[in-house]
Tab-separated table of C-alpha atoms in Angstrom:
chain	number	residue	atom	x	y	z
A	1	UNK	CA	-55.708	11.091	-22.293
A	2	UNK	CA	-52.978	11.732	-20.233
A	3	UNK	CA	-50.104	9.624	-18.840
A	4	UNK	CA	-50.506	6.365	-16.033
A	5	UNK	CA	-53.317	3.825	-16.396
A	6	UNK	CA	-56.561	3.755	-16.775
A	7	UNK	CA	-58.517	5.117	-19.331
A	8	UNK	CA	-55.933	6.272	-21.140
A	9	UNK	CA	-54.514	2.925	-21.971
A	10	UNK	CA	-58.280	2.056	-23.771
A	11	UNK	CA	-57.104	3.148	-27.283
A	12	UNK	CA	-54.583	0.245	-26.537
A	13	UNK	CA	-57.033	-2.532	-25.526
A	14	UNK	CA	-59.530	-1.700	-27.978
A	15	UNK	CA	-56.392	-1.781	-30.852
A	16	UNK	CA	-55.914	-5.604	-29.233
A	17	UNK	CA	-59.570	-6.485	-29.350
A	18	UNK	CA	-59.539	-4.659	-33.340
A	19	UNK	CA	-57.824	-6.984	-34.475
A	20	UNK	CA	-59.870	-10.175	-34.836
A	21	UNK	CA	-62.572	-8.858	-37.224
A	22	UNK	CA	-60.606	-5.550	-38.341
A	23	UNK	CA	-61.136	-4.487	-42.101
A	24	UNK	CA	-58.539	-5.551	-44.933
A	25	UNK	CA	-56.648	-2.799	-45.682
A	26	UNK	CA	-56.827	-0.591	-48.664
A	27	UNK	CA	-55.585	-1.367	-51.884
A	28	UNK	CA	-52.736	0.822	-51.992
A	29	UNK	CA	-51.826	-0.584	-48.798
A	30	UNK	CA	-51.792	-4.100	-49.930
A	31	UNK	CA	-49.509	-3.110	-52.773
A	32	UNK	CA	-47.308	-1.802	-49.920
A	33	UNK	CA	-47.251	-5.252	-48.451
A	34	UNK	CA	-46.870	-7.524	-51.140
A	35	UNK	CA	-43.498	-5.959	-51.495
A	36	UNK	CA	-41.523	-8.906	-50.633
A	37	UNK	CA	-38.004	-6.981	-50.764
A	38	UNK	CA	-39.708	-4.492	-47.806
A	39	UNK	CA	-40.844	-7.360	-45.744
A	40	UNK	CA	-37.724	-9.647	-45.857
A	41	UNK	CA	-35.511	-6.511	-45.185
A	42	UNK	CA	-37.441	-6.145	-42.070
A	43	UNK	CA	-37.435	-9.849	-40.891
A	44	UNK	CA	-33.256	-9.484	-41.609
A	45	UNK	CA	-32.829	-6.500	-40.012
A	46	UNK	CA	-30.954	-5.068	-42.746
A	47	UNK	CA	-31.039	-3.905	-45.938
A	48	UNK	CA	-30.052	-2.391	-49.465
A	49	UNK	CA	-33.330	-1.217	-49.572
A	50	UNK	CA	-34.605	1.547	-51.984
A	51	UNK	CA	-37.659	3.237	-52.697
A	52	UNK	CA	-37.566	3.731	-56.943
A	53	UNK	CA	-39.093	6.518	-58.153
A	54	UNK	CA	-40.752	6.299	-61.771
A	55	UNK	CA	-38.374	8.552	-63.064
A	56	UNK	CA	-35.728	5.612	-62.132
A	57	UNK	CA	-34.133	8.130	-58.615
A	58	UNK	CA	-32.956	5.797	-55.837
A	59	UNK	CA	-33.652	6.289	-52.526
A	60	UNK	CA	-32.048	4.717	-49.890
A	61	UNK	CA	-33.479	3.464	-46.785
A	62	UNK	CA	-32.297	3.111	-43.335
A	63	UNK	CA	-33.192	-0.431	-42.400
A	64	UNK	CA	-30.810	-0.918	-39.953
A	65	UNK	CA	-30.969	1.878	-37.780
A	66	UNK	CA	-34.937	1.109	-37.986
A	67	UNK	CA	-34.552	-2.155	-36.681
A	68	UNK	CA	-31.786	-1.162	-34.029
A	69	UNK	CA	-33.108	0.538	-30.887
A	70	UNK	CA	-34.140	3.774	-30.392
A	71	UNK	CA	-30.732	6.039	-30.927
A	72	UNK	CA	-30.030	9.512	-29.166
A	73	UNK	CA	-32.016	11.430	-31.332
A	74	UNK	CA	-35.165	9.305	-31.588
A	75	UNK	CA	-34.750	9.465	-27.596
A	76	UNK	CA	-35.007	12.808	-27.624
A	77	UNK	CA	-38.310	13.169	-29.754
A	78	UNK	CA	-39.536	10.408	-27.520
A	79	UNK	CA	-38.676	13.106	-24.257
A	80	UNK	CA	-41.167	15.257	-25.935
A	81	UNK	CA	-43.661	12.974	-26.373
A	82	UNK	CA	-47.321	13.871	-24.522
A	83	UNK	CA	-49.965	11.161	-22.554
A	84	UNK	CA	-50.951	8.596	-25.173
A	85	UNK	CA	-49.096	8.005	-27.744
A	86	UNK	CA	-49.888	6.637	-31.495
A	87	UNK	CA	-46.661	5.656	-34.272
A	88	UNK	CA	-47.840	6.256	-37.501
A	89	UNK	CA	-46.130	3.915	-39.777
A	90	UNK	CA	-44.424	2.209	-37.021
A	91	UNK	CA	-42.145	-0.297	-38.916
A	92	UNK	CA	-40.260	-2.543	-36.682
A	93	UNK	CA	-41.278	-0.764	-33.882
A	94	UNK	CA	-38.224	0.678	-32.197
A	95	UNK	CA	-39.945	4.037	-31.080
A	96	UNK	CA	-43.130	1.388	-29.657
A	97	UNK	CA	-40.893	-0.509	-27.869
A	98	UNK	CA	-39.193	2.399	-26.308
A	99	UNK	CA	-41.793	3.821	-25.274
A	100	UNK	CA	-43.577	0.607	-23.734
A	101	UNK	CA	-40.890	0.171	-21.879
A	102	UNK	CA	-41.124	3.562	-20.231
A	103	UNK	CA	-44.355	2.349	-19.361
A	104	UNK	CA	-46.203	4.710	-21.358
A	105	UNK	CA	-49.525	4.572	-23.197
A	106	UNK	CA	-48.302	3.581	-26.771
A	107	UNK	CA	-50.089	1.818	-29.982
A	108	UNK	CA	-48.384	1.075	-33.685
A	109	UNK	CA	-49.966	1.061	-36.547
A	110	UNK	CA	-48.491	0.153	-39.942
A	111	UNK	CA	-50.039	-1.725	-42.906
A	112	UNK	CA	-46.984	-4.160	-43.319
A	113	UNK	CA	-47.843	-7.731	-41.728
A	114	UNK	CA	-44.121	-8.360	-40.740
A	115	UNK	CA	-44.004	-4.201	-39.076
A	116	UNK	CA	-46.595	-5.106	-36.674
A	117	UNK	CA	-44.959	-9.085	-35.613
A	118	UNK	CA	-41.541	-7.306	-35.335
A	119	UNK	CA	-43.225	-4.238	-33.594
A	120	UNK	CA	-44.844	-7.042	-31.208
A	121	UNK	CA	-41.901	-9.221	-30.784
A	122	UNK	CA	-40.147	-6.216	-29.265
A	123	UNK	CA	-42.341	-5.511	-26.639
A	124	UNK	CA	-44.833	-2.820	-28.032
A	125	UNK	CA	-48.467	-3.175	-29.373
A	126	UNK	CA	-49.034	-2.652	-33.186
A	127	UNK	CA	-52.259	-3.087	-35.221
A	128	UNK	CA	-52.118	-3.503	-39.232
A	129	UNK	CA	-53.955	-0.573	-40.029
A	130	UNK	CA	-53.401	2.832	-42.334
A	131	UNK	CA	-53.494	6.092	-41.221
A	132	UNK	CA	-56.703	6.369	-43.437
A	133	UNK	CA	-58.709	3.758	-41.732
A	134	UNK	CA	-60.915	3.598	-38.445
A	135	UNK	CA	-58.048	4.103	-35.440
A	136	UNK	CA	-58.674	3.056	-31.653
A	137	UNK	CA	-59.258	6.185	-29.881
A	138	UNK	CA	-59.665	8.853	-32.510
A	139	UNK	CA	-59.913	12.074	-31.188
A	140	UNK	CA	-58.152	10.892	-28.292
A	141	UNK	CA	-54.469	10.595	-28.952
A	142	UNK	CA	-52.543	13.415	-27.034
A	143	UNK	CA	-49.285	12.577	-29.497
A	144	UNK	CA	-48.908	11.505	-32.965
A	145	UNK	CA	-45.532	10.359	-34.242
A	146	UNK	CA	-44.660	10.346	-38.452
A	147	UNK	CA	-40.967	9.731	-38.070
A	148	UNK	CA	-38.377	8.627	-40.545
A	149	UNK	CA	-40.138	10.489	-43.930
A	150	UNK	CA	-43.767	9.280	-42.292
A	151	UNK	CA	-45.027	12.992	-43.669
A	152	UNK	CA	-45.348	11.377	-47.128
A	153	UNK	CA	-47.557	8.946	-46.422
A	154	UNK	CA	-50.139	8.965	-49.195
A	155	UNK	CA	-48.390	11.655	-51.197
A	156	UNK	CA	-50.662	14.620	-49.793
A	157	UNK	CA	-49.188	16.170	-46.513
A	158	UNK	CA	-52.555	18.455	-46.436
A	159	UNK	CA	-54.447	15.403	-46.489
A	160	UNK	CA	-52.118	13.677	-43.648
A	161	UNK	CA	-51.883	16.417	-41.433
A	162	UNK	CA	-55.775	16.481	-41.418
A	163	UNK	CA	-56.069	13.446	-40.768
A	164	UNK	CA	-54.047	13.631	-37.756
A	165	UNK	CA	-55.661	16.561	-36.331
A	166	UNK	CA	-59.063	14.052	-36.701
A	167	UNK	CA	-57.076	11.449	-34.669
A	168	UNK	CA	-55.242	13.686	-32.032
A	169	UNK	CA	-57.000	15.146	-28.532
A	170	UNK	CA	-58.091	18.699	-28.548
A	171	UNK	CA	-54.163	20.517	-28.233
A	172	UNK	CA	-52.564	17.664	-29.374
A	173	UNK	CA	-49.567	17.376	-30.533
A	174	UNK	CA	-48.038	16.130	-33.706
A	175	UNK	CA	-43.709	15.003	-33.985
A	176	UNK	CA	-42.940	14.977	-37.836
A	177	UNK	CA	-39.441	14.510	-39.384
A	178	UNK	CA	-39.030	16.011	-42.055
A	179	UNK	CA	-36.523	15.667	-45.163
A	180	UNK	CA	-32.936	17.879	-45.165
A	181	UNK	CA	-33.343	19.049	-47.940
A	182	UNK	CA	-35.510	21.813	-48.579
A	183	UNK	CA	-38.097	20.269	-50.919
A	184	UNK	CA	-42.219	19.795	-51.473
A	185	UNK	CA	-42.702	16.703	-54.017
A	186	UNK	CA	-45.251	14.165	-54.925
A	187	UNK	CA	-43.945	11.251	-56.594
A	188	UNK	CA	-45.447	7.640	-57.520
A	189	UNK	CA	-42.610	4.638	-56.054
A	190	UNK	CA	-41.889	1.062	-55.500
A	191	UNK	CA	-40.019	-0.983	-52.907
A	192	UNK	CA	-36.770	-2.360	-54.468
A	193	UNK	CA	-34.042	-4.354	-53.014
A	194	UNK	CA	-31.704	-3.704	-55.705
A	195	UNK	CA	-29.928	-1.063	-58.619
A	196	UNK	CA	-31.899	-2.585	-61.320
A	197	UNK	CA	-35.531	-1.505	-60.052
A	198	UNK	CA	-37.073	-4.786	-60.037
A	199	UNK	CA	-40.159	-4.444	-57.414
A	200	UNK	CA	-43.145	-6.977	-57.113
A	201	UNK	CA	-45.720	-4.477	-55.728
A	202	UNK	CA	-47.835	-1.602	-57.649
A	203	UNK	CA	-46.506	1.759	-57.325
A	204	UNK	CA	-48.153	3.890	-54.981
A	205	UNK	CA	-47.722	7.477	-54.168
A	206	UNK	CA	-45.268	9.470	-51.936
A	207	UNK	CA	-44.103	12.688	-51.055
A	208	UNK	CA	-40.805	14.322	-49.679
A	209	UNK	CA	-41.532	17.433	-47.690
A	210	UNK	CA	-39.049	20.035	-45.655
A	211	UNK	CA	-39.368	21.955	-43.050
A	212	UNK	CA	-40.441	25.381	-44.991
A	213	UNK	CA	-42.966	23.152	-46.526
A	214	UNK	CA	-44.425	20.867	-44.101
A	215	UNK	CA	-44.671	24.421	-41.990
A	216	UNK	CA	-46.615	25.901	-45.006
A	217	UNK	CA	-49.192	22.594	-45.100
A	218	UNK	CA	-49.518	22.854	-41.456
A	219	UNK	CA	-50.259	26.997	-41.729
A	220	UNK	CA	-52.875	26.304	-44.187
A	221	UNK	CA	-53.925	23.580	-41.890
A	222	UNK	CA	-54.659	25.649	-38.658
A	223	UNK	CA	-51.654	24.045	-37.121
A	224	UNK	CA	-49.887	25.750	-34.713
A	225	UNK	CA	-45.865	25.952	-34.510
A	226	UNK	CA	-44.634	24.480	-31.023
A	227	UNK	CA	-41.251	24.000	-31.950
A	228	UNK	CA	-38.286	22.576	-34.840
A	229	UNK	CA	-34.979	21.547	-34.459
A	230	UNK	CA	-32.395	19.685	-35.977
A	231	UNK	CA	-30.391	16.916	-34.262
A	232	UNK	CA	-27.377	14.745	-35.978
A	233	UNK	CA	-28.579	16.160	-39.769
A	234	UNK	CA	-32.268	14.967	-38.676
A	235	UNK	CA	-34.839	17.258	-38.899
A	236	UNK	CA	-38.473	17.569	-36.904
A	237	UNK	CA	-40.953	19.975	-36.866
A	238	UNK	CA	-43.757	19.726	-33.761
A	239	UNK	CA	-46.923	21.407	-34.241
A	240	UNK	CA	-50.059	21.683	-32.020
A	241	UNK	CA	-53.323	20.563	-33.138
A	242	UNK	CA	-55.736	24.044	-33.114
A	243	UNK	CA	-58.795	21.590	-32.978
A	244	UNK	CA	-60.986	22.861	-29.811
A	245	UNK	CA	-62.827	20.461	-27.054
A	246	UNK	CA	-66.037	21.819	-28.777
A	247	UNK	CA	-65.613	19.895	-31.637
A	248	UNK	CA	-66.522	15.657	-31.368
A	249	UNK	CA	-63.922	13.001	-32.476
A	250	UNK	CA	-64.543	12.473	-36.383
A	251	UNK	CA	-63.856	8.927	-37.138
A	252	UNK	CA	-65.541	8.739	-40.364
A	253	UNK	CA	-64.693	11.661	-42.612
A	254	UNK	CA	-62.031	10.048	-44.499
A	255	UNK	CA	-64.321	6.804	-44.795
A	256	UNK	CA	-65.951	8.815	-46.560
A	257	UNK	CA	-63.323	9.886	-49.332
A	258	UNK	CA	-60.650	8.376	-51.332
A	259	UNK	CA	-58.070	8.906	-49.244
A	260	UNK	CA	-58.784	5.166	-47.306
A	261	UNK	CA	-56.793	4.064	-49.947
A	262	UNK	CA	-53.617	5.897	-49.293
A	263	UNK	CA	-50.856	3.741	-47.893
A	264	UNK	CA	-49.269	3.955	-44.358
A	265	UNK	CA	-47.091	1.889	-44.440
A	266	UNK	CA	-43.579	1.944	-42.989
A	267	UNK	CA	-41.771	5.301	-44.330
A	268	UNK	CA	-38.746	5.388	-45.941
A	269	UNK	CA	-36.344	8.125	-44.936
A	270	UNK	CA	-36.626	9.855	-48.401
A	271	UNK	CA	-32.842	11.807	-47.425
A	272	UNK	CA	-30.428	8.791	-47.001
């Protein structure tokens, strides 16, 4: 898939016809949605909002700048971008919108019900779908996005970045931000709105992951380094799927595993 129209936009219109039909989503991704404090942050556009580690650690998430337009530095990741492009973990859709209104090939996918009408009343197209379920067009995506923490989806980065490589084009590349701080952790959190660690939703699990680290999954991976950088204290890594034309689009290897029930939901930025 490359950039214009054509058949490159057909991940796109097959996300649109997905979803009348589509699966429900995992368990862990339900508990992700029934967090009421996540989804009325996003319908206010603002929060406190925390994700609460079991140990009782606060950590604060950007809500605002999420539901704000694209700022410098997510326009600058977005320069990078390549053809077709999918948001894992989209939220309220600022880098979808962006993008859409570059007139690029674009698609959203989050597992929170108000991510993808926010995502949508912005301008971009969204589906309400994990990571770890069936995707439009896998194998076919030239660029993956997992901005704002998105590496800790499911609280295994291996897992993730495999994943992705299922999901990308032969080459393709992957955008990940990644925390400051130099860390590799798995934890188990909730959604709060508050200090005092009420949450409605099951916990579900998480991981932080630097730079050193998420270039030490990706090694193990058969990822390829294409570039890092650091812009405004946020940090990104971009690697290049190793995944040859030989090989056919696998859309039902993690079907087969556990792993459909990791969440994708919206990520927190696990560094504010």
């Amino acid at each position: 898939m490359r950039t214009g129209r054509g058949p490159a936009d057909e991940p796109v219109r097959a996300a649109a016809r997905a979803t009348s039909g589509r699966p429900s989503a995992p368990p862990a991704a339900r508990s992700w949605e029934a967090c009421d404090p996540y989804a009325a942050a996003l319908r206010a556009g603002r929060g406190p909002l925390f994700l609460r580690r079991t140990d009782g650690w606060l950590l604060p998430l950007n809500v605002e700048r999420w539901c704000a337009r694209a700022d410098a530095v997510d326009l600058e990741v977005l320069d990078r971008c390549e053809g077709a492009v999918l948001d894992v973990g989209c939220g309220p859709g600022r880098l979808v919108a962006e993008l859409a209104a570059r007139g690029r090939t674009v698609l959203g996918i989050d597992v929170s019900e108000a991510a993808v009408a926010r995502t949508v009343r912005t301008g971009g197209q969204s589906l309400r779908r994990s990571v770890f379920e069936p995707l439009p067009g896998e194998g076919r995506w030239d660029t993956v996005l997992l901005m704002d923490g998105n590496i800790g989806i499911g609280g295994d980065p291996g897992a993730l970045l495999a994943r992705v490589a299922a999901v990308l084009a032969p080459g393709g590349l992957l955008i990940a931000e990644t925390a400051q701080a130099d860390v590799d952790e798995r934890a188990h959190v909730q959604v709060v709105d508050d200090t005092d660690g009420r949450a409605p939703g099951s916990p579900f699990p998480w991981a932080r992951v630097g730079t050193r680290a998420l270039l030490r999954h990706a090694a193990s991976g058969g990822w390829r380094t294409a570039d890092q950088w650091t812009s405004e204290e946020r940090r990104f890594v971009a690697l290049r799927s190793s995944k040859s034309s030989a090989e056919p689009p696998n859309s039902t290897a993690v079907i087969s595993s556990q792993r459909v029930r990791n969440p994708s939901a919206d990520s927190p930025e696990t560094d504010r």
